CSV table of C-alpha atoms and ligand atoms in Angstrom, one decimal:
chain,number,residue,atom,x,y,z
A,27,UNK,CA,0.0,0.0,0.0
A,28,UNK,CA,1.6,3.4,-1.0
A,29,UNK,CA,0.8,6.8,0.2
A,30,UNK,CA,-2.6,8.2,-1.8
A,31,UNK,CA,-3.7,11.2,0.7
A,32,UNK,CA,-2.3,13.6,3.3
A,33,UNK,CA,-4.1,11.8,6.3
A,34,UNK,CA,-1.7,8.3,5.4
A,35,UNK,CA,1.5,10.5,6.4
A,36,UNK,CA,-0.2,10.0,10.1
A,37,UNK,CA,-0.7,6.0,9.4
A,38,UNK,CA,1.8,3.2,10.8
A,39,UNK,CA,1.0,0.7,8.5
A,40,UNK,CA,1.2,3.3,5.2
A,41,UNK,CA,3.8,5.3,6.2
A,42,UNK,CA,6.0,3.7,8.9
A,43,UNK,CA,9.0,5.9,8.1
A,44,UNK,CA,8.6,9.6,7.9
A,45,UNK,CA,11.6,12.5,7.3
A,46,UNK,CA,10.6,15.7,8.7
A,47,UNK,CA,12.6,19.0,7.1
A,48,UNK,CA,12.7,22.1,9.0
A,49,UNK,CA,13.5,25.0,7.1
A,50,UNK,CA,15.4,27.7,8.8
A,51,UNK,CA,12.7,30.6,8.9
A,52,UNK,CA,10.6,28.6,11.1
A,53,UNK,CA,13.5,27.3,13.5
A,54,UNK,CA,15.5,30.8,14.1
A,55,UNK,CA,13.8,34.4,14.7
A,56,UNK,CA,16.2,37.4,14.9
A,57,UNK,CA,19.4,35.0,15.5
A,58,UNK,CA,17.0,33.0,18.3
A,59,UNK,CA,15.6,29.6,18.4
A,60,UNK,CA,11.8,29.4,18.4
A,61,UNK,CA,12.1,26.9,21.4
A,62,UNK,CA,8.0,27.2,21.9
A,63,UNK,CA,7.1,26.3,18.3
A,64,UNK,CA,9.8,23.6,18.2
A,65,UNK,CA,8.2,22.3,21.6
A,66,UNK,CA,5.0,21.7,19.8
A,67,UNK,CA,7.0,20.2,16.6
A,68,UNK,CA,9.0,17.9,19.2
A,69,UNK,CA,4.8,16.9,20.9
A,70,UNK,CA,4.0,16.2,17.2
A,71,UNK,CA,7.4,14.1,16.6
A,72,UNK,CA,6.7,12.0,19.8
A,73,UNK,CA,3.1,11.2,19.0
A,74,UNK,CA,4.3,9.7,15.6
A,75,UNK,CA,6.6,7.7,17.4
A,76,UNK,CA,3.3,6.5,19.6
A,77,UNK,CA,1.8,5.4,16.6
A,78,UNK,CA,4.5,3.8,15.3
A,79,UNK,CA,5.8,5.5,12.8
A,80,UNK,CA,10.0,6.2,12.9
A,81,UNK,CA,10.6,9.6,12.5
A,82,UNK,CA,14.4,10.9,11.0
A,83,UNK,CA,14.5,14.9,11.6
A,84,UNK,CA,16.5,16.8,8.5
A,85,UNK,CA,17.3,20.6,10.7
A,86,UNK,CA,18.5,23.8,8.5
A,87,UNK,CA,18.7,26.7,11.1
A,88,UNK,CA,23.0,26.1,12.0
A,89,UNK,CA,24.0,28.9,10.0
A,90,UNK,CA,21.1,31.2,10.9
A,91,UNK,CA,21.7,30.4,14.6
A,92,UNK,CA,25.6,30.8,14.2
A,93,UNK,CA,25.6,34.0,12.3
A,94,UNK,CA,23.7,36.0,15.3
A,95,UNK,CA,26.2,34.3,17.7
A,96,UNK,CA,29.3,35.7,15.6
A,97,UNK,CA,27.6,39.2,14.4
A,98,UNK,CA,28.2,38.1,11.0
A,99,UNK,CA,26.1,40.0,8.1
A,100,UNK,CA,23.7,38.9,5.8
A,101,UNK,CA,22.4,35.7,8.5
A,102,UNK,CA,26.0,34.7,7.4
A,103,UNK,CA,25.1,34.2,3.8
A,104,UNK,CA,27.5,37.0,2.6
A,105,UNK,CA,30.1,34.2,1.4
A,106,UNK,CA,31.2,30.8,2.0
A,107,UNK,CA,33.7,31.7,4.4
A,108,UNK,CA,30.9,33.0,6.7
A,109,UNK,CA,28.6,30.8,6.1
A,110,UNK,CA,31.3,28.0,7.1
A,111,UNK,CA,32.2,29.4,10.1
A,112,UNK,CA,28.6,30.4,10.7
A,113,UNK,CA,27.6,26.6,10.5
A,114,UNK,CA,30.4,25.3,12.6
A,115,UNK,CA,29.1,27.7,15.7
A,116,UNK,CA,25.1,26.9,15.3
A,117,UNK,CA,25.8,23.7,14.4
A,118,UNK,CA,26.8,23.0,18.2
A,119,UNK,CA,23.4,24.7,19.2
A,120,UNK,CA,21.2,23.8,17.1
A,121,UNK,CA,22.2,19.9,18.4
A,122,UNK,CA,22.2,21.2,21.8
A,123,UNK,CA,18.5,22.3,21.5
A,124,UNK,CA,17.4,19.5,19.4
A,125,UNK,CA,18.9,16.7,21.8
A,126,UNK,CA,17.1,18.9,24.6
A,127,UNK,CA,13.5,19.0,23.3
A,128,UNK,CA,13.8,15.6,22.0
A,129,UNK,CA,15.2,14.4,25.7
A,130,UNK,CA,12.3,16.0,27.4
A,131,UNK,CA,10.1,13.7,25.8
A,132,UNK,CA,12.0,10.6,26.8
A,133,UNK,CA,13.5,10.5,23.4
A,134,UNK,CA,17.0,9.7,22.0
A,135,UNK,CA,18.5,12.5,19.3
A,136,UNK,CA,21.3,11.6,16.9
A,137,UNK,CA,23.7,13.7,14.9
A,138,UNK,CA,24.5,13.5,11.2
A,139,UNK,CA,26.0,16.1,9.5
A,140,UNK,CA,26.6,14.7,5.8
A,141,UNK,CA,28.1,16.3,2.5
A,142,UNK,CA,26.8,15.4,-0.7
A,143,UNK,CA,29.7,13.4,-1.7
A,144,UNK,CA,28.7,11.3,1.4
A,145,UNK,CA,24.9,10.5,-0.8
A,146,UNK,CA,27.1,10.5,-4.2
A,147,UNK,CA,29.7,8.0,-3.6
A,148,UNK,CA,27.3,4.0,-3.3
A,149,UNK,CA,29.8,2.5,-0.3
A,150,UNK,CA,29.3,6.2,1.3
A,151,UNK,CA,25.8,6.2,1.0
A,152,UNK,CA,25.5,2.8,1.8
A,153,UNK,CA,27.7,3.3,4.7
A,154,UNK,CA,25.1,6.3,6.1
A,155,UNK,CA,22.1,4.4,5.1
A,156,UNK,CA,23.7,1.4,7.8
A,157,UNK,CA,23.9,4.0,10.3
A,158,UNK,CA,20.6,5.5,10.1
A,159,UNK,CA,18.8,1.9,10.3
A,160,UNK,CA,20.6,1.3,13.2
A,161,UNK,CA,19.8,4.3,15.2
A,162,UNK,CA,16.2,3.9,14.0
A,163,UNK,CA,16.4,0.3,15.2
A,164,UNK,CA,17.8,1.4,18.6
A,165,UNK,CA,14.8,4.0,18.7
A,166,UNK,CA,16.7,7.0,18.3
A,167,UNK,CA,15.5,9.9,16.2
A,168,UNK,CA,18.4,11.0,13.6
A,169,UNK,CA,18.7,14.5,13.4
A,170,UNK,CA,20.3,15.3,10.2
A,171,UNK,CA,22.0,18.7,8.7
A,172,UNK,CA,24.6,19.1,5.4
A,173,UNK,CA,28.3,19.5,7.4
A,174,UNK,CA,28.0,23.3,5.8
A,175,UNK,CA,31.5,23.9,7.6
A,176,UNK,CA,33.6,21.7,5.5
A,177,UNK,CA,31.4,21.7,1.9
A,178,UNK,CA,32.3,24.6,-0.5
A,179,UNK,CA,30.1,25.6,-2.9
A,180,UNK,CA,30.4,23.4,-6.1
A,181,UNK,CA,30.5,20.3,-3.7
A,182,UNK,CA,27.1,21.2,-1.4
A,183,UNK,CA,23.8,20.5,-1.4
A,184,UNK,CA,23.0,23.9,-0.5
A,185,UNK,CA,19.5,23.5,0.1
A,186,UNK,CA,18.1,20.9,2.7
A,187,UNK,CA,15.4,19.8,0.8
A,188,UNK,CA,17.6,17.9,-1.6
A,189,UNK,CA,18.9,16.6,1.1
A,190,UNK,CA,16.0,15.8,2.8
A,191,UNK,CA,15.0,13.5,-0.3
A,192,UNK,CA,18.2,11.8,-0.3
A,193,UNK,CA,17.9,11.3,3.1
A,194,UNK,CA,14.5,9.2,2.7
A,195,UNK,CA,16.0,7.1,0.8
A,196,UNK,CA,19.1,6.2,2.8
A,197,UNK,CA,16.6,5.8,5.6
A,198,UNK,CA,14.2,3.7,3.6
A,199,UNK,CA,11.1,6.5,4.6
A,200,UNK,CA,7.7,6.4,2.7
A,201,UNK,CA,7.7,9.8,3.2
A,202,UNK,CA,9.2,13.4,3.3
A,203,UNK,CA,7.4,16.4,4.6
A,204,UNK,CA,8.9,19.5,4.0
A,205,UNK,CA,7.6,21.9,6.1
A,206,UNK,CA,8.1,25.5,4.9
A,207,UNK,CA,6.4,29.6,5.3
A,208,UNK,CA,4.2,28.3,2.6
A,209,UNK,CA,1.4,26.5,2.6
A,210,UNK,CA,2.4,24.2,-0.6
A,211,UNK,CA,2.8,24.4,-4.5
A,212,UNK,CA,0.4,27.1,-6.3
A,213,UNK,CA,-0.3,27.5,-9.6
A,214,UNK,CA,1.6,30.8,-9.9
A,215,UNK,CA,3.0,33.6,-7.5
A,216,UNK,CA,1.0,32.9,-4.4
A,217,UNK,CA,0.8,37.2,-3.9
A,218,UNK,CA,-0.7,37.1,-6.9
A,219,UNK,CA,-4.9,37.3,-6.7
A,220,UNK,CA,-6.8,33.8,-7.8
A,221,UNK,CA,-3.6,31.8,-7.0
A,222,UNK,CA,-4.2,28.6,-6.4
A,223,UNK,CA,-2.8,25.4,-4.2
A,224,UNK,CA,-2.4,22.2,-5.7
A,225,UNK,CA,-3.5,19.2,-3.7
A,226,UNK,CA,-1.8,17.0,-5.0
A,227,UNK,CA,0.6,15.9,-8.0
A,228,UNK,CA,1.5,13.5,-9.8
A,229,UNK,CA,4.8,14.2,-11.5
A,230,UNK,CA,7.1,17.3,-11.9
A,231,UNK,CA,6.1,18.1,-15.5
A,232,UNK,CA,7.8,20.8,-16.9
A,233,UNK,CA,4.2,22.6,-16.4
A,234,UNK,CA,4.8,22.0,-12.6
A,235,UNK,CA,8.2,23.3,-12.8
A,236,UNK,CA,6.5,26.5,-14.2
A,237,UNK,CA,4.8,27.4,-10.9
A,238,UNK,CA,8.2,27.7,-8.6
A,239,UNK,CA,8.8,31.3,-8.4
A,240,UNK,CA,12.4,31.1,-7.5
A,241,UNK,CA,14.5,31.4,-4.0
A,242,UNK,CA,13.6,31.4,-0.6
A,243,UNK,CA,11.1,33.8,0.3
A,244,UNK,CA,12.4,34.2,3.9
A,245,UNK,CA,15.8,35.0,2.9
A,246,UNK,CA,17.1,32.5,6.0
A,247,UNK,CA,17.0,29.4,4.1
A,248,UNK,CA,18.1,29.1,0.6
A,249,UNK,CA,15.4,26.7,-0.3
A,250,UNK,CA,12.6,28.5,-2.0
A,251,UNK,CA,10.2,25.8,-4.5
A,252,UNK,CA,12.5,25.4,-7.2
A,253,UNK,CA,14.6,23.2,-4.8
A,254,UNK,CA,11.2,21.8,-3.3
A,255,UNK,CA,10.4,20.1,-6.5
A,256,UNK,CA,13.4,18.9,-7.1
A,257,UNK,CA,13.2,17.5,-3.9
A,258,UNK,CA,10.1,15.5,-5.2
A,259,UNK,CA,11.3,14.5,-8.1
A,260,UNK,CA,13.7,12.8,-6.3
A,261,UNK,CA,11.2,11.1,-4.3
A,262,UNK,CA,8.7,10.5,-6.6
A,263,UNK,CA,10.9,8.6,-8.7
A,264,UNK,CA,12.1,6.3,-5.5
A,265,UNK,CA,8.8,5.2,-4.4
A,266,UNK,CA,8.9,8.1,-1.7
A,267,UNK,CA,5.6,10.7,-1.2
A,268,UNK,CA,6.6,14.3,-0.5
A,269,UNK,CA,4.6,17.1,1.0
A,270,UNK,CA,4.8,20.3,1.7
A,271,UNK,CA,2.9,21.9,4.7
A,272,UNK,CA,2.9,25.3,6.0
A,273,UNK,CA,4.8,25.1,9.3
A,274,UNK,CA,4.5,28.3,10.7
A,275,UNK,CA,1.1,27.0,12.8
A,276,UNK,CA,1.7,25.8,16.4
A,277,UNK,CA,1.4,21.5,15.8
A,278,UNK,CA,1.6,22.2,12.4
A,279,UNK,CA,1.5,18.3,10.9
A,280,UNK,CA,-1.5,18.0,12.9
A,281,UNK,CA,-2.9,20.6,11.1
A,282,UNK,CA,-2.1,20.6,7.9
A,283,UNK,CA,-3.4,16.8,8.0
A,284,UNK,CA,-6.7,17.5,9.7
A,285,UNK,CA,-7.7,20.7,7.4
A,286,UNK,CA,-6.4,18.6,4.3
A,287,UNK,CA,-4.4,21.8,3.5
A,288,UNK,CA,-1.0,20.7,2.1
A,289,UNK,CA,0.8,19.7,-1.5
A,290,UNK,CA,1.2,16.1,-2.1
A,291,UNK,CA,3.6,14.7,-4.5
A,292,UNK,CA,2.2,11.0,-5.3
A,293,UNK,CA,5.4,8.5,-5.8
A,294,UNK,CA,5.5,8.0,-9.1
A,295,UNK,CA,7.2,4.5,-9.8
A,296,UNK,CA,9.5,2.0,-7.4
A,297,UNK,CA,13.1,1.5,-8.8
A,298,UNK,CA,14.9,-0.7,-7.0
A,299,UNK,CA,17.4,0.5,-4.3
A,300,UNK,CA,20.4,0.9,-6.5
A,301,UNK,CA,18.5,2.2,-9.5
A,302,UNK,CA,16.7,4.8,-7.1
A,303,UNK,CA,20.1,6.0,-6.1
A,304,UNK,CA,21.3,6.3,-9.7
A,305,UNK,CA,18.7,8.3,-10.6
A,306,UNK,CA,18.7,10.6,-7.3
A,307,UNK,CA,22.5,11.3,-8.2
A,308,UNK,CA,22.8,15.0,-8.2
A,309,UNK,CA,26.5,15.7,-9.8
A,310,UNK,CA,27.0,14.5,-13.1
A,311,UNK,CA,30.6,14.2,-14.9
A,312,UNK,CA,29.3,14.6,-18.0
A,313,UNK,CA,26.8,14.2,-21.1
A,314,UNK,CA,26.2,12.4,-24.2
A,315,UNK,CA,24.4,13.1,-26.4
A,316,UNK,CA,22.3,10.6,-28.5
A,317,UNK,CA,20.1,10.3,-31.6
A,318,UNK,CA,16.4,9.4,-32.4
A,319,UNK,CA,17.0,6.0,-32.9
A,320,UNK,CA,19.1,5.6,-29.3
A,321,UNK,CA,16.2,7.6,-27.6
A,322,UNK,CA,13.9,5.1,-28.9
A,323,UNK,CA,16.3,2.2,-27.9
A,324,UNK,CA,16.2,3.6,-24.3
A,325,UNK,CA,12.5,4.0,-23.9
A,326,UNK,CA,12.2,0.0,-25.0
A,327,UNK,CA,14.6,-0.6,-22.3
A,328,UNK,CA,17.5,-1.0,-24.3
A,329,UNK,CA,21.3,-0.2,-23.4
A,330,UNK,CA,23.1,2.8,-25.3
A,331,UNK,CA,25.5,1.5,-27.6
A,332,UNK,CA,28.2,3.8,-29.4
A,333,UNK,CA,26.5,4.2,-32.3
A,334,UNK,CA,23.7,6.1,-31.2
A,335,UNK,CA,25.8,8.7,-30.0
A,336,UNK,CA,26.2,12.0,-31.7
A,337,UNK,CA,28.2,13.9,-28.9
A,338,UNK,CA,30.4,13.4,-25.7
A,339,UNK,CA,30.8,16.0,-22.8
A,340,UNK,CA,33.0,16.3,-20.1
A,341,UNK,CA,36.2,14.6,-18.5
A,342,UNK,CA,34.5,11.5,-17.2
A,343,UNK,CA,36.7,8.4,-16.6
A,344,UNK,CA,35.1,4.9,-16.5
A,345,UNK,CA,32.2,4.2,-14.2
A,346,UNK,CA,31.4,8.1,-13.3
A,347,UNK,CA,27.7,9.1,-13.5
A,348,UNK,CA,26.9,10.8,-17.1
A,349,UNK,CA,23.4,12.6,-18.1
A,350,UNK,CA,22.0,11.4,-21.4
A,351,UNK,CA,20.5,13.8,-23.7
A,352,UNK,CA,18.4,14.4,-27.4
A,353,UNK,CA,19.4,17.1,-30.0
A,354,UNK,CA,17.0,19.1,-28.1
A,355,UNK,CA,18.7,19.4,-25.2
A,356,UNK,CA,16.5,17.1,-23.2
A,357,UNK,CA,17.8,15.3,-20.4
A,358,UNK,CA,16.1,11.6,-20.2
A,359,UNK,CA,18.3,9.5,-18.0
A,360,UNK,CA,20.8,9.3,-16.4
A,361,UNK,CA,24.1,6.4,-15.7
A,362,UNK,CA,27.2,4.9,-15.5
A,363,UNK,CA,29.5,5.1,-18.5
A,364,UNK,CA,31.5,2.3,-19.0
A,365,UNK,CA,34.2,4.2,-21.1
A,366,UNK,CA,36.9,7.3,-20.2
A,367,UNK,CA,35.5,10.1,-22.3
A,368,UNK,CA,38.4,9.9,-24.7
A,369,UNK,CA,37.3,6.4,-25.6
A,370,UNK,CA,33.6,7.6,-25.9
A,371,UNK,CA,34.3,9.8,-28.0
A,372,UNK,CA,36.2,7.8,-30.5
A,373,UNK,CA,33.7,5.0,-30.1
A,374,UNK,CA,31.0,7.5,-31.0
A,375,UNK,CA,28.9,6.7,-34.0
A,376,UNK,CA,30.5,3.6,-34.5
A,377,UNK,CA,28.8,0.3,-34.9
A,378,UNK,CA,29.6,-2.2,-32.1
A,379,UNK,CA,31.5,-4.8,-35.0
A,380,UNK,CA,34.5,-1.9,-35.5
A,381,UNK,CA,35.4,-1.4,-31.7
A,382,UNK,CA,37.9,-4.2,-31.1
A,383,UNK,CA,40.1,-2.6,-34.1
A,384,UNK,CA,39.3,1.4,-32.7
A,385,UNK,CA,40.5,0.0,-28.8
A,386,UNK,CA,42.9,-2.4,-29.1
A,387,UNK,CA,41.0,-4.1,-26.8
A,388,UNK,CA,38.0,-6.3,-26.6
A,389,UNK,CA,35.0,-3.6,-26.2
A,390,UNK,CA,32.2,-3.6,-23.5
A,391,UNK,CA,28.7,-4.7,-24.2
A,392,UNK,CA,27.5,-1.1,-24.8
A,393,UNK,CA,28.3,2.3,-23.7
A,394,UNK,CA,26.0,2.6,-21.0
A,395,UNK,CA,24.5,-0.5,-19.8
A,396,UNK,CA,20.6,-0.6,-19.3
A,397,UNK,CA,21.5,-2.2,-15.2
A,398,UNK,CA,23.2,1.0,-14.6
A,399,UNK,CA,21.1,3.8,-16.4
A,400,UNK,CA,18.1,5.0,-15.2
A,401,UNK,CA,15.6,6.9,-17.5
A,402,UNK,CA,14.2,10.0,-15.9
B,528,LIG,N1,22.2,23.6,6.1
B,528,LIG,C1,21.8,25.0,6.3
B,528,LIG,C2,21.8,25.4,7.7
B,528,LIG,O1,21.7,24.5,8.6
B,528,LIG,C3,20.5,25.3,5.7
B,528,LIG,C4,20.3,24.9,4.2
B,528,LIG,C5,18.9,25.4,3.8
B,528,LIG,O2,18.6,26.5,3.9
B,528,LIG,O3,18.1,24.6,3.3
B,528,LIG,O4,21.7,26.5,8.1
């Protein structure tokens, strides 16, 4: 049974593994914790753990927090250097206070602070993934941020929303509720008169995409809905439900469930593990490009040979992830390459018979195996 409405987030037997996101504007106020909202977030945590369901916590809010502790500008957003530093002080508090609220109600918090690298790498992710089953399994709630002190900027998530996705499926949740200053996905500019919320949806279309007007609106975070549906696309495409609820409300999952007022993204389709990891892969090495008759090949379920290929990008080496693309500049999967790009791109266009005599060597199968390429 998969998730089909808002009221199954709050069901053991639908949903028996939930990620909560906290976004920074509803955690910190003028460099402060908002310990009495997070009280009622912490009540709402501990009766989901009643029910049954486990419960992984994904808190933004360290460099928010730090930033007022250090007097640094701009919530310590002016540059990476602050923002590092800004991290690495309300890192310490934000654990502090989470451990606290948590501990009140006879519950266990955990720290992870991960880097994207520790989602992209398989024996990293597989190695975090251990670790949040077993703290789960222990009866610990995970409290998880990006390590904002150590990532620089081309190697972060950036957003915790992402994260919050990738998360979910390292901890094997049914679900991921973002909660945010908005009450979910409208159709257009939410300030704008006759805007309207979507209920639910089932797949990011580029239509969807449409409706994101851009950053964060609070300034804290650096979220905003652009990063919120990628966040579902991720999920959708792993067999994982996201929602978005307003969580400026005191008790606001509560809420949002009984008033039915909330964006659901329906999971779309159930990869398995490793093919749901593929495809949530964030950092590509490079592209290739294909032509109509490869696109078809890949929608049949086909591997991408060489001969389909019209173009090579990027400095990949054997085994890096690679985005596949039409003429058009459409992305529709994503994989594995099983050649260095130099090889690729002498391969390219070339019928699988002549690669032996272009190598040297006996050739591989194709150039992108269908086990390792996922189509998005
Ligand atoms: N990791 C950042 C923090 O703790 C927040 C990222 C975000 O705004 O989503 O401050």
């Amino acid at each position: 049974m998969s998730i089909a409405r808002l009221s199954d987030l709050a069901d053991a037997a639908t949903c028996s593994r939930l990620v909560i996101k906290v976004g920074s504007a509803l955690l910190v106020e003028q460099g402060e914790p908002r310990r009495t909202w997070l009280e009622g977030l912490v009540d709402e945590i501990a009766t989901a753990r009643e029910r049954g369901q486990d419960v992984v916590v994904v808190s933004s809010g360290a460099i928010a927090l730090g930033a007022a502790r250090l007097g640094l500008p701009k919530g310590g957003r002016a540059n990476l250097a602050d923002a590092q530093a800004a991290a690495a002080v309300g890192q310490i508090a934000l654990a502090e206070l989470w451990s606290e609220l948590l501990g009140a109600k006879g519950i266990v918090a955990a720290q992870l602070l991960l880097t994207l690298e520790d989602l992209e790498d398989r024996r990293r992710y597989l190695n975090a993934s251990a670790t949040l089953g077993r703290l789960l399994k222990a009866g610990a709630v995970p409290v998880v941020n990006e390590n904002d002190s150590v990532a620089t900027q081309e190697i972060r998530f950036g957003d915790n929303d992402r994260l919050a996705s990738r998360v979910a499926q390292a901890a094997h949740a049914q679900a991921v509720l973002l909660l945010s200053d908005v009450d979910g996905l409208y159709d257009r500019d939410p300030r704008d008169a006759g805007a309207t919320m979507l209920s639910e949806v089932r797949g990011v279309t580029p239509e969807i995409h449409a409706m994101a007007t851009g950053g964060s609106g609070s300034g804290l975070g650096s979220g905003g809905m652009t990063a919120k549906l990628q966040a579902a696309e991720i999920a959708e495409r792993a067999g994982i439900a996201l929602a978005i609820f307003n969580g400026t409300h005191t008790r606001p999952i509560s809420r949002a469930i009984d008033q039915g007022r909330g964006t659901l993204f329906l999971p779309r389709r159930k990869d398995a593990a490793r093919k749901a990891w593929l495809g949530g892969r964030m950092r590509m090495k490079g592209a290739l490009v294909i032509d109509a008759g490869a696109v078809e090949a890949l929608g049949s379920g086909k591997s991408l040979l060489a001969a389909g290929i019209i173009a090579v990008e990027g400095t990949f080496r054997r085994g890096d992830p690679v985005s596949i693309r039409d003429g058009d500049g459409r992305v529709l999967a994503q994989g594995l390459v099983e050649y260095d790009a130099p090889e690729c791109a002498k391969l390219l266009g070339h019928n699988s018979a002549e690669h032996a005599g272009i190598l040297g060597y006996a050739p591989r199968s194709a150039v992108v195996h269908r086990d390792q390429l996922v189509l998005l």
